[in-house]
Amino acid sequence: MKFQRSDRIVFIGDSITEWGRWEDPEGIGTGYVRLIHDYLVSCDPKNFPEVVNRGVGGDRITDLLSRWEEDVIQQNPDYVSVSIGINDVWRQFDHPEMEQVYPEQFAEIYEQLLTRTIKKTGAKLILMEPTIIGEDIRSKSNQKLVSYVEIVGKMAERFQAVLVPTHSKFISFLKANTGKKVTTDGVHMNSLGNMLMAHTWIKAVESADQ
């Protein structure tokens, strides 16, 4: 996938995507979105795309639904990168009293958002698997997350989107037992976690050209 200077990539998701964008004059943040932006600029300083960060902390897919028109459709994107699902599962553990978003509803809303995006913008889709909840791959939260990861994979296949295997890469990294942490609290990325996300995104997108 080769980007052009006229292209606009909208990244949308939760706090993992948001990471520092409110404090950043460019609105890009300091997380994986920043690393992807800087990679694209450094690779082709005369022909890099515009990067728009629309991550909002705490968001579940129901929250994306409420702001999709403004934060995606009205941005007139050429590409839309979606990273969502962590809070849909995490809230089932840290706030069980809330109305929860279970896999069936997650899939229904995800499909609705992607259908609307294709119809209204024609943008190419880049779908990121939700990463991890805790750095123990055997935890109940990571086991419950699997259904949501599988839904993202099915959506990528249905909509002929680029699938970014972020969950798979994080699980593989944790299995390697490097002794290195990838999060600050089990969910939010440290610098290594952001690099792992960015590298996985770049590799998946670049492989889409082949």
PDB file of C-alpha atoms in Angstrom:
ATOM      1  CA  MET A   1       0.000   0.000   0.000  1.00  0.00           C
ATOM      2  CA  LYS A   2       1.632   3.204  -1.205  1.00  0.00           C
ATOM      3  CA  PHE A   3       0.458   6.465   0.336  1.00  0.00           C
ATOM      4  CA  GLN A   4       0.400   9.790  -1.487  1.00  0.00           C
ATOM      5  CA  ARG A   5       0.846  13.344  -0.179  1.00  0.00           C
ATOM      6  CA  SER A   6      -2.849  14.005  -0.792  1.00  0.00           C
ATOM      7  CA  ASP A   7      -3.952  11.001   1.288  1.00  0.00           C
ATOM      8  CA  ARG A   8      -5.534  11.325   4.713  1.00  0.00           C
ATOM      9  CA  ILE A   9      -5.349   8.474   7.225  1.00  0.00           C
ATOM     10  CA  VAL A  10      -7.791   8.645  10.138  1.00  0.00           C
ATOM     11  CA  PHE A  11      -6.832   6.579  13.184  1.00  0.00           C
ATOM     12  CA  ILE A  12      -9.758   5.961  15.502  1.00  0.00           C
ATOM     13  CA  GLY A  13      -9.953   4.049  18.749  1.00  0.00           C
ATOM     14  CA  ASP A  14      -9.617   4.303  22.519  1.00  0.00           C
ATOM     15  CA  SER A  15      -6.883   5.642  24.823  1.00  0.00           C
ATOM     16  CA  ILE A  16      -4.221   3.428  23.233  1.00  0.00           C
ATOM     17  CA  THR A  17      -4.773   5.390  20.029  1.00  0.00           C
ATOM     18  CA  GLU A  18      -5.407   8.727  21.749  1.00  0.00           C
ATOM     19  CA  TRP A  19      -2.152   8.601  23.765  1.00  0.00           C
ATOM     20  CA  GLY A  20      -0.995  12.194  24.148  1.00  0.00           C
ATOM     21  CA  ARG A  21      -2.932  13.726  21.266  1.00  0.00           C
ATOM     22  CA  TRP A  22      -4.644  16.378  23.401  1.00  0.00           C
ATOM     23  CA  GLU A  23      -1.277  17.746  24.556  1.00  0.00           C
ATOM     24  CA  ASP A  24       0.352  17.531  21.128  1.00  0.00           C
ATOM     25  CA  PRO A  25       0.172  20.720  18.978  1.00  0.00           C
ATOM     26  CA  GLU A  26      -0.080  18.470  15.920  1.00  0.00           C
ATOM     27  CA  GLY A  27      -2.828  16.407  17.518  1.00  0.00           C
ATOM     28  CA  ILE A  28      -1.033  13.160  16.710  1.00  0.00           C
ATOM     29  CA  GLY A  29       0.075  12.174  20.209  1.00  0.00           C
ATOM     30  CA  THR A  30       3.066  10.232  21.468  1.00  0.00           C
ATOM     31  CA  GLY A  31       1.915   6.645  21.014  1.00  0.00           C
ATOM     32  CA  TYR A  32       1.876   4.204  18.120  1.00  0.00           C
ATOM     33  CA  VAL A  33       0.137   6.740  15.845  1.00  0.00           C
ATOM     34  CA  ARG A  34       3.091   9.106  16.279  1.00  0.00           C
ATOM     35  CA  LEU A  35       5.557   6.333  15.450  1.00  0.00           C
ATOM     36  CA  ILE A  36       3.647   5.444  12.286  1.00  0.00           C
ATOM     37  CA  HIS A  37       3.452   9.112  11.289  1.00  0.00           C
ATOM     38  CA  ASP A  38       7.174   9.646  11.827  1.00  0.00           C
ATOM     39  CA  TYR A  39       8.016   6.472   9.929  1.00  0.00           C
ATOM     40  CA  LEU A  40       5.956   7.583   6.926  1.00  0.00           C
ATOM     41  CA  VAL A  41       7.508  11.061   6.949  1.00  0.00           C
ATOM     42  CA  SER A  42      11.051   9.749   7.305  1.00  0.00           C
ATOM     43  CA  CYS A  43      10.625   7.213   4.508  1.00  0.00           C
ATOM     44  CA  ASP A  44       9.331   9.728   1.981  1.00  0.00           C
ATOM     45  CA  PRO A  45       9.655  13.343   3.201  1.00  0.00           C
ATOM     46  CA  LYS A  46       8.231  14.728  -0.042  1.00  0.00           C
ATOM     47  CA  ASN A  47       5.255  12.428  -0.339  1.00  0.00           C
ATOM     48  CA  PHE A  48       3.862  11.485   3.079  1.00  0.00           C
ATOM     49  CA  PRO A  49       0.132  11.333   3.954  1.00  0.00           C
ATOM     50  CA  GLU A  50      -1.753  13.420   6.502  1.00  0.00           C
ATOM     51  CA  VAL A  51      -2.328  11.567   9.787  1.00  0.00           C
ATOM     52  CA  VAL A  52      -5.433  12.381  11.843  1.00  0.00           C
ATOM     53  CA  ASN A  53      -5.742  10.917  15.354  1.00  0.00           C
ATOM     54  CA  ARG A  54      -9.290  10.463  16.641  1.00  0.00           C
ATOM     55  CA  GLY A  55      -8.625   8.214  19.619  1.00  0.00           C
ATOM     56  CA  VAL A  56     -10.645   8.895  22.790  1.00  0.00           C
ATOM     57  CA  GLY A  57      -9.809   7.306  26.130  1.00  0.00           C
ATOM     58  CA  GLY A  58     -12.327   4.849  27.539  1.00  0.00           C
ATOM     59  CA  ASP A  59     -14.158   4.314  24.271  1.00  0.00           C
ATOM     60  CA  ARG A  60     -15.954   1.111  23.437  1.00  0.00           C
ATOM     61  CA  ILE A  61     -17.423   0.394  20.040  1.00  0.00           C
ATOM     62  CA  THR A  62     -20.731   1.912  21.181  1.00  0.00           C
ATOM     63  CA  ASP A  63     -18.884   5.193  21.717  1.00  0.00           C
ATOM     64  CA  LEU A  64     -17.390   5.024  18.231  1.00  0.00           C
ATOM     65  CA  LEU A  65     -20.913   4.663  16.886  1.00  0.00           C
ATOM     66  CA  SER A  66     -21.968   7.934  18.516  1.00  0.00           C
ATOM     67  CA  ARG A  67     -19.098   9.947  17.032  1.00  0.00           C
ATOM     68  CA  TRP A  68     -18.368   8.135  13.774  1.00  0.00           C
ATOM     69  CA  GLU A  69     -20.034  10.709  11.532  1.00  0.00           C
ATOM     70  CA  GLU A  70     -17.990  13.606  12.900  1.00  0.00           C
ATOM     71  CA  ASP A  71     -14.698  11.877  13.608  1.00  0.00           C
ATOM     72  CA  VAL A  72     -14.531   9.619  10.544  1.00  0.00           C
ATOM     73  CA  ILE A  73     -17.029  10.385   7.788  1.00  0.00           C
ATOM     74  CA  GLN A  74     -16.679  14.170   7.951  1.00  0.00           C
ATOM     75  CA  GLN A  75     -12.887  13.872   7.841  1.00  0.00           C
ATOM     76  CA  ASN A  76     -13.149  12.629   4.235  1.00  0.00           C
ATOM     77  CA  PRO A  77     -10.533   9.915   4.811  1.00  0.00           C
ATOM     78  CA  ASP A  78      -8.730   7.934   2.160  1.00  0.00           C
ATOM     79  CA  TYR A  79      -7.812   5.330   4.779  1.00  0.00           C
ATOM     80  CA  VAL A  80      -9.395   4.497   8.134  1.00  0.00           C
ATOM     81  CA  SER A  81      -7.451   2.577  10.769  1.00  0.00           C
ATOM     82  CA  VAL A  82      -9.628   1.157  13.562  1.00  0.00           C
ATOM     83  CA  SER A  83      -8.356  -0.085  16.931  1.00  0.00           C
ATOM     84  CA  ILE A  84     -11.170  -0.977  19.332  1.00  0.00           C
ATOM     85  CA  GLY A  85     -12.273  -3.795  21.626  1.00  0.00           C
ATOM     86  CA  ILE A  86     -10.105  -3.520  24.736  1.00  0.00           C
ATOM     87  CA  ASN A  87     -12.619  -1.524  26.784  1.00  0.00           C
ATOM     88  CA  ASP A  88     -15.503  -3.649  25.516  1.00  0.00           C
ATOM     89  CA  VAL A  89     -13.894  -6.546  27.391  1.00  0.00           C
ATOM     90  CA  TRP A  90     -12.123  -4.674  30.216  1.00  0.00           C
ATOM     91  CA  ARG A  91     -15.371  -3.066  31.421  1.00  0.00           C
ATOM     92  CA  GLN A  92     -16.762  -6.561  32.006  1.00  0.00           C
ATOM     93  CA  PHE A  93     -14.087  -6.997  34.692  1.00  0.00           C
ATOM     94  CA  ASP A  94     -13.507  -3.562  36.216  1.00  0.00           C
ATOM     95  CA  HIS A  95     -17.090  -2.250  35.946  1.00  0.00           C
ATOM     96  CA  PRO A  96     -19.400  -5.284  35.812  1.00  0.00           C
ATOM     97  CA  GLU A  97     -22.323  -3.110  36.917  1.00  0.00           C
ATOM     98  CA  MET A  98     -22.284  -1.291  33.542  1.00  0.00           C
ATOM     99  CA  GLU A  99     -24.350  -2.290  30.548  1.00  0.00           C
ATOM    100  CA  GLN A 100     -21.853  -4.446  28.684  1.00  0.00           C
ATOM    101  CA  VAL A 101     -20.934  -4.842  25.032  1.00  0.00           C
ATOM    102  CA  TYR A 102     -20.865  -8.560  24.266  1.00  0.00           C
ATOM    103  CA  PRO A 103     -19.497 -10.113  21.049  1.00  0.00           C
ATOM    104  CA  GLU A 104     -22.789 -10.158  19.134  1.00  0.00           C
ATOM    105  CA  GLN A 105     -23.364  -6.424  19.626  1.00  0.00           C
ATOM    106  CA  PHE A 106     -19.684  -5.691  19.014  1.00  0.00           C
ATOM    107  CA  ALA A 107     -19.864  -7.446  15.643  1.00  0.00           C
ATOM    108  CA  GLU A 108     -23.158  -5.800  14.703  1.00  0.00           C
ATOM    109  CA  ILE A 109     -21.915  -2.272  15.366  1.00  0.00           C
ATOM    110  CA  TYR A 110     -18.498  -2.907  13.800  1.00  0.00           C
ATOM    111  CA  GLU A 111     -20.163  -4.086  10.590  1.00  0.00           C
ATOM    112  CA  GLN A 112     -22.479  -1.075  10.599  1.00  0.00           C
ATOM    113  CA  LEU A 113     -19.571   1.366  10.955  1.00  0.00           C
ATOM    114  CA  LEU A 114     -17.528  -0.222   8.194  1.00  0.00           C
ATOM    115  CA  THR A 115     -20.499  -0.415   5.838  1.00  0.00           C
ATOM    116  CA  ARG A 116     -21.219   3.264   6.402  1.00  0.00           C
ATOM    117  CA  THR A 117     -17.585   4.174   5.819  1.00  0.00           C
ATOM    118  CA  ILE A 118     -17.359   2.351   2.512  1.00  0.00           C
ATOM    119  CA  LYS A 119     -20.681   3.776   1.318  1.00  0.00           C
ATOM    120  CA  LYS A 120     -19.976   7.392   2.275  1.00  0.00           C
ATOM    121  CA  THR A 121     -16.220   7.743   1.741  1.00  0.00           C
ATOM    122  CA  GLY A 122     -14.899   4.800  -0.241  1.00  0.00           C
ATOM    123  CA  ALA A 123     -11.942   4.764   2.152  1.00  0.00           C
ATOM    124  CA  LYS A 124      -9.695   1.739   2.394  1.00  0.00           C
ATOM    125  CA  LEU A 125      -9.931   0.006   5.759  1.00  0.00           C
ATOM    126  CA  ILE A 126      -7.148  -1.037   8.110  1.00  0.00           C
ATOM    127  CA  LEU A 127      -8.424  -3.082  11.058  1.00  0.00           C
ATOM    128  CA  MET A 128      -6.253  -3.646  14.113  1.00  0.00           C
ATOM    129  CA  GLU A 129      -6.849  -6.563  16.444  1.00  0.00           C
ATOM    130  CA  PRO A 130      -7.379  -5.463  20.070  1.00  0.00           C
ATOM    131  CA  THR A 131      -4.087  -5.980  21.898  1.00  0.00           C
ATOM    132  CA  ILE A 132      -4.046  -7.442  25.433  1.00  0.00           C
ATOM    133  CA  ILE A 133      -5.562  -6.966  28.887  1.00  0.00           C
ATOM    134  CA  GLY A 134      -2.795  -7.889  31.298  1.00  0.00           C
ATOM    135  CA  GLU A 135       0.503  -9.485  30.406  1.00  0.00           C
ATOM    136  CA  ASP A 136      -0.586 -12.971  31.481  1.00  0.00           C
ATOM    137  CA  ILE A 137      -1.766 -14.676  28.314  1.00  0.00           C
ATOM    138  CA  ARG A 138      -3.771 -17.184  30.407  1.00  0.00           C
ATOM    139  CA  SER A 139      -5.797 -14.516  32.209  1.00  0.00           C
ATOM    140  CA  LYS A 140      -9.592 -14.570  31.994  1.00  0.00           C
ATOM    141  CA  SER A 141      -9.568 -11.156  30.347  1.00  0.00           C
ATOM    142  CA  ASN A 142      -7.263 -12.272  27.547  1.00  0.00           C
ATOM    143  CA  GLN A 143      -9.282 -15.438  27.062  1.00  0.00           C
ATOM    144  CA  LYS A 144     -12.493 -13.407  26.790  1.00  0.00           C
ATOM    145  CA  LEU A 145     -10.784 -11.035  24.354  1.00  0.00           C
ATOM    146  CA  VAL A 146     -10.298 -13.845  21.814  1.00  0.00           C
ATOM    147  CA  SER A 147     -13.909 -13.641  20.571  1.00  0.00           C
ATOM    148  CA  TYR A 148     -13.478  -9.937  19.813  1.00  0.00           C
ATOM    149  CA  VAL A 149     -10.178 -10.571  18.035  1.00  0.00           C
ATOM    150  CA  GLU A 150     -11.884 -13.181  15.872  1.00  0.00           C
ATOM    151  CA  ILE A 151     -14.651 -10.730  14.982  1.00  0.00           C
ATOM    152  CA  VAL A 152     -12.098  -8.188  13.749  1.00  0.00           C
ATOM    153  CA  GLY A 153     -10.539 -10.887  11.576  1.00  0.00           C
ATOM    154  CA  LYS A 154     -13.907 -11.766  10.069  1.00  0.00           C
ATOM    155  CA  MET A 155     -14.634  -8.097   9.382  1.00  0.00           C
ATOM    156  CA  ALA A 156     -11.295  -7.703   7.632  1.00  0.00           C
ATOM    157  CA  GLU A 157     -12.095 -10.664   5.418  1.00  0.00           C
ATOM    158  CA  ARG A 158     -15.629  -9.504   4.662  1.00  0.00           C
ATOM    159  CA  PHE A 159     -14.639  -5.935   3.806  1.00  0.00           C
ATOM    160  CA  GLN A 160     -11.339  -6.849   2.114  1.00  0.00           C
ATOM    161  CA  ALA A 161      -9.539  -4.729   4.675  1.00  0.00           C
ATOM    162  CA  VAL A 162      -5.939  -4.893   5.806  1.00  0.00           C
ATOM    163  CA  LEU A 163      -5.809  -6.915   9.020  1.00  0.00           C
ATOM    164  CA  VAL A 164      -3.176  -5.803  11.525  1.00  0.00           C
ATOM    165  CA  PRO A 165      -2.483  -8.835  13.778  1.00  0.00           C
ATOM    166  CA  THR A 166      -1.654  -6.828  16.888  1.00  0.00           C
ATOM    167  CA  HIS A 167      -3.148  -9.297  19.359  1.00  0.00           C
ATOM    168  CA  SER A 168      -1.284 -12.194  17.778  1.00  0.00           C
ATOM    169  CA  LYS A 169       2.004 -10.295  17.859  1.00  0.00           C
ATOM    170  CA  PHE A 170       1.593  -9.310  21.503  1.00  0.00           C
ATOM    171  CA  ILE A 171       0.789 -12.888  22.507  1.00  0.00           C
ATOM    172  CA  SER A 172       3.837 -14.132  20.596  1.00  0.00           C
ATOM    173  CA  PHE A 173       6.000 -11.526  22.306  1.00  0.00           C
ATOM    174  CA  LEU A 174       4.748 -12.493  25.756  1.00  0.00           C
ATOM    175  CA  LYS A 175       5.346 -16.170  25.013  1.00  0.00           C
ATOM    176  CA  ALA A 176       8.973 -15.337  24.230  1.00  0.00           C
ATOM    177  CA  ASN A 177       9.531 -14.507  27.933  1.00  0.00           C
ATOM    178  CA  THR A 178      11.921 -11.648  27.283  1.00  0.00           C
ATOM    179  CA  GLY A 179      11.390 -10.177  30.732  1.00  0.00           C
ATOM    180  CA  LYS A 180      10.389  -6.897  29.059  1.00  0.00           C
ATOM    181  CA  LYS A 181       7.080  -5.218  29.793  1.00  0.00           C
ATOM    182  CA  VAL A 182       4.997  -3.851  26.901  1.00  0.00           C
ATOM    183  CA  THR A 183       2.436  -1.945  28.981  1.00  0.00           C
ATOM    184  CA  THR A 184       2.411   0.440  31.924  1.00  0.00           C
ATOM    185  CA  ASP A 185      -0.609  -1.151  33.607  1.00  0.00           C
ATOM    186  CA  GLY A 186      -1.494  -4.251  31.604  1.00  0.00           C
ATOM    187  CA  VAL A 187      -3.359  -2.269  28.930  1.00  0.00           C
ATOM    188  CA  HIS A 188      -1.782   1.111  28.115  1.00  0.00           C
ATOM    189  CA  MET A 189       1.407   0.897  26.119  1.00  0.00           C
ATOM    190  CA  ASN A 190       4.899   1.789  27.210  1.00  0.00           C
ATOM    191  CA  SER A 191       7.419   2.741  24.527  1.00  0.00           C
ATOM    192  CA  LEU A 192       8.098  -0.901  23.647  1.00  0.00           C
ATOM    193  CA  GLY A 193       4.394  -1.674  23.330  1.00  0.00           C
ATOM    194  CA  ASN A 194       3.843   1.333  21.086  1.00  0.00           C
ATOM    195  CA  MET A 195       6.757   0.232  18.919  1.00  0.00           C
ATOM    196  CA  LEU A 196       5.338  -3.268  18.654  1.00  0.00           C
ATOM    197  CA  MET A 197       1.975  -1.862  17.567  1.00  0.00           C
ATOM    198  CA  ALA A 198       3.512   0.534  15.054  1.00  0.00           C
ATOM    199  CA  HIS A 199       5.827  -2.095  13.573  1.00  0.00           C
ATOM    200  CA  THR A 200       2.952  -4.575  13.210  1.00  0.00           C
ATOM    201  CA  TRP A 201       0.789  -1.932  11.510  1.00  0.00           C
ATOM    202  CA  ILE A 202       3.541  -0.886   9.114  1.00  0.00           C
ATOM    203  CA  LYS A 203       4.402  -4.462   8.179  1.00  0.00           C
ATOM    204  CA  ALA A 204       0.759  -5.376   7.544  1.00  0.00           C
ATOM    205  CA  VAL A 205       0.087  -2.270   5.463  1.00  0.00           C
ATOM    206  CA  GLU A 206       3.269  -2.602   3.425  1.00  0.00           C
ATOM    207  CA  SER A 207       2.559  -6.291   2.820  1.00  0.00           C
ATOM    208  CA  ALA A 208      -0.831  -5.342   1.354  1.00  0.00           C
ATOM    209  CA  ASP A 209       1.053  -4.057  -1.715  1.00  0.00           C
ATOM    210  CA  GLN A 210       2.547  -7.442  -2.443  1.00  0.00           C
TER     211      GLN A 210
END
